[in-house]
mmCIF file of C-alpha atoms in Angstrom:
data_model
loop_
_atom_site.group_PDB
_atom_site.id
_atom_site.type_symbol
_atom_site.label_atom_id
_atom_site.label_comp_id
_atom_site.label_asym_id
_atom_site.label_seq_id
_atom_site.Cartn_x
_atom_site.Cartn_y
_atom_site.Cartn_z
ATOM 1 C CA MET M 20 83.591 105.644 93.568
ATOM 2 C CA THR M 21 79.928 106.511 93.777
ATOM 3 C CA ASN M 22 80.711 110.020 92.543
ATOM 4 C CA ALA M 23 82.804 108.617 89.669
ATOM 5 C CA ALA M 24 79.865 106.518 88.537
ATOM 6 C CA ARG M 25 77.384 109.357 89.035
ATOM 7 C CA HIS M 26 79.295 112.320 87.581
ATOM 8 C CA ALA M 27 82.030 110.984 85.295
ATOM 9 C CA GLN M 28 79.974 108.457 83.311
ATOM 10 C CA THR M 29 82.538 105.781 84.144
ATOM 11 C CA HIS M 30 82.118 102.082 83.485
ATOM 12 C CA ASN M 31 85.255 100.828 85.270
ATOM 13 C CA CYS M 32 86.949 101.943 88.434
ATOM 14 C CA ALA M 33 90.053 100.520 90.138
ATOM 15 C CA VAL M 34 91.580 101.126 93.553
ATOM 16 C CA HIS M 35 95.289 100.732 94.286
ATOM 17 C CA LEU M 36 96.598 100.855 97.853
ATOM 18 C CA GLN M 37 100.318 100.738 98.677
ATOM 19 C CA ALA M 38 101.966 101.048 102.097
ATOM 20 C CA GLU M 39 105.632 101.990 102.325
ATOM 21 C CA ASP M 40 107.792 102.725 105.360
ATOM 22 C CA THR M 41 106.476 106.212 106.017
ATOM 23 C CA ARG M 42 103.693 106.695 103.477
ATOM 24 C CA LEU M 43 100.391 105.248 102.348
ATOM 25 C CA THR M 44 99.398 105.812 98.719
ATOM 26 C CA LEU M 45 95.744 105.414 97.712
ATOM 27 C CA SER M 46 94.949 105.794 94.015
ATOM 28 C CA ILE M 47 91.562 105.537 92.339
ATOM 29 C CA PHE M 48 91.403 105.310 88.536
ATOM 30 C CA ASP M 49 88.324 105.466 86.323
ATOM 31 C CA ASP M 50 87.615 105.415 82.590
ATOM 32 C CA GLY M 51 85.056 108.224 82.632
ATOM 33 C CA ARG M 52 85.023 111.535 80.828
ATOM 34 C CA GLY M 53 87.751 113.070 83.021
ATOM 35 C CA VAL M 54 87.830 116.496 84.611
ATOM 36 C CA GLU M 55 88.597 119.821 82.981
ATOM 37 C CA PRO M 56 92.312 120.657 83.364
ATOM 38 C CA LYS M 57 91.636 124.163 84.676
ATOM 39 C CA GLY M 58 87.993 123.725 85.545
ATOM 40 C CA ARG M 59 86.457 124.030 88.946
ATOM 41 C CA THR M 60 86.464 120.906 91.043
ATOM 42 C CA GLY M 61 83.321 120.002 92.894
ATOM 43 C CA VAL M 62 82.641 119.849 96.594
ATOM 44 C CA GLY M 63 83.671 116.186 96.697
ATOM 45 C CA PHE M 64 87.224 116.871 95.427
ATOM 46 C CA HIS M 65 87.546 119.895 97.689
ATOM 47 C CA SER M 66 86.445 117.876 100.712
ATOM 48 C CA MET M 67 88.810 115.002 99.905
ATOM 49 C CA ARG M 68 91.726 117.457 99.508
ATOM 50 C CA GLU M 69 90.937 119.066 102.892
ATOM 51 C CA ARG M 70 90.783 115.672 104.623
ATOM 52 C CA ALA M 71 94.116 114.601 103.140
ATOM 53 C CA GLU M 72 95.723 117.868 104.286
ATOM 54 C CA GLU M 73 94.266 117.480 107.791
ATOM 55 C CA LEU M 74 96.121 114.152 107.977
ATOM 56 C CA GLY M 75 99.368 115.770 106.804
ATOM 57 C CA GLY M 76 99.017 114.423 103.297
ATOM 58 C CA LYS M 77 98.362 115.564 99.760
ATOM 59 C CA LEU M 78 95.678 114.862 97.162
ATOM 60 C CA THR M 79 96.232 115.106 93.410
ATOM 61 C CA ILE M 80 93.635 114.897 90.631
ATOM 62 C CA GLU M 81 94.709 114.128 87.070
ATOM 63 C CA SER M 82 92.868 113.450 83.826
ATOM 64 C CA GLY M 83 94.206 111.353 80.997
ATOM 65 C CA ALA M 84 94.552 112.681 77.444
ATOM 66 C CA LYS M 85 91.732 110.390 76.308
ATOM 67 C CA GLY M 86 89.558 110.736 79.412
ATOM 68 C CA GLY M 87 89.560 108.993 82.716
ATOM 69 C CA THR M 88 90.627 110.402 86.037
ATOM 70 C CA ARG M 89 93.219 109.406 88.636
ATOM 71 C CA VAL M 90 92.794 110.630 92.219
ATOM 72 C CA THR M 91 95.824 109.955 94.418
ATOM 73 C CA ALA M 92 96.121 110.533 98.150
ATOM 74 C CA LEU M 93 99.615 110.462 99.696
ATOM 75 C CA LEU M 94 99.256 110.080 103.443
ATOM 76 C CA PRO M 95 101.963 109.821 106.115
ATOM 77 C CA LEU M 96 102.051 106.684 108.253
ATOM 78 C CA LEU M 97 102.646 107.116 111.955
ATOM 79 C CA ALA M 98 105.489 105.214 113.554
ATOM 80 C CA GLU M 99 104.399 102.773 116.242
ATOM 81 C CA SER M 100 105.945 104.967 118.956
ATOM 82 C CA GLU M 101 103.892 107.936 117.705
ATOM 83 C CA THR M 102 100.610 106.023 117.982
ATOM 84 C CA GLU M 103 101.355 104.939 121.550
ATOM 85 C CA SER M 104 101.830 108.521 122.738
ATOM 86 C CA THR M 105 98.518 109.792 121.354
#
């Protein structure tokens, strides 16, 4: 959220967290200037994508037609039996 305020000239930012049976979805929305559709993403986006993939998940970055950005991380949840064996 700090990067959204610093780089996207955003005034509002919202976080949505949803846990389902096997997946956790974390979405962050802002009303800033958005990102270029085919432009380079910065180190922050690259780092977030790598961390999501290390956890077996996926990160998507989308811009709205009138600006704003949505960053969504889809992360797998471990079953209780999986956490006990690690």
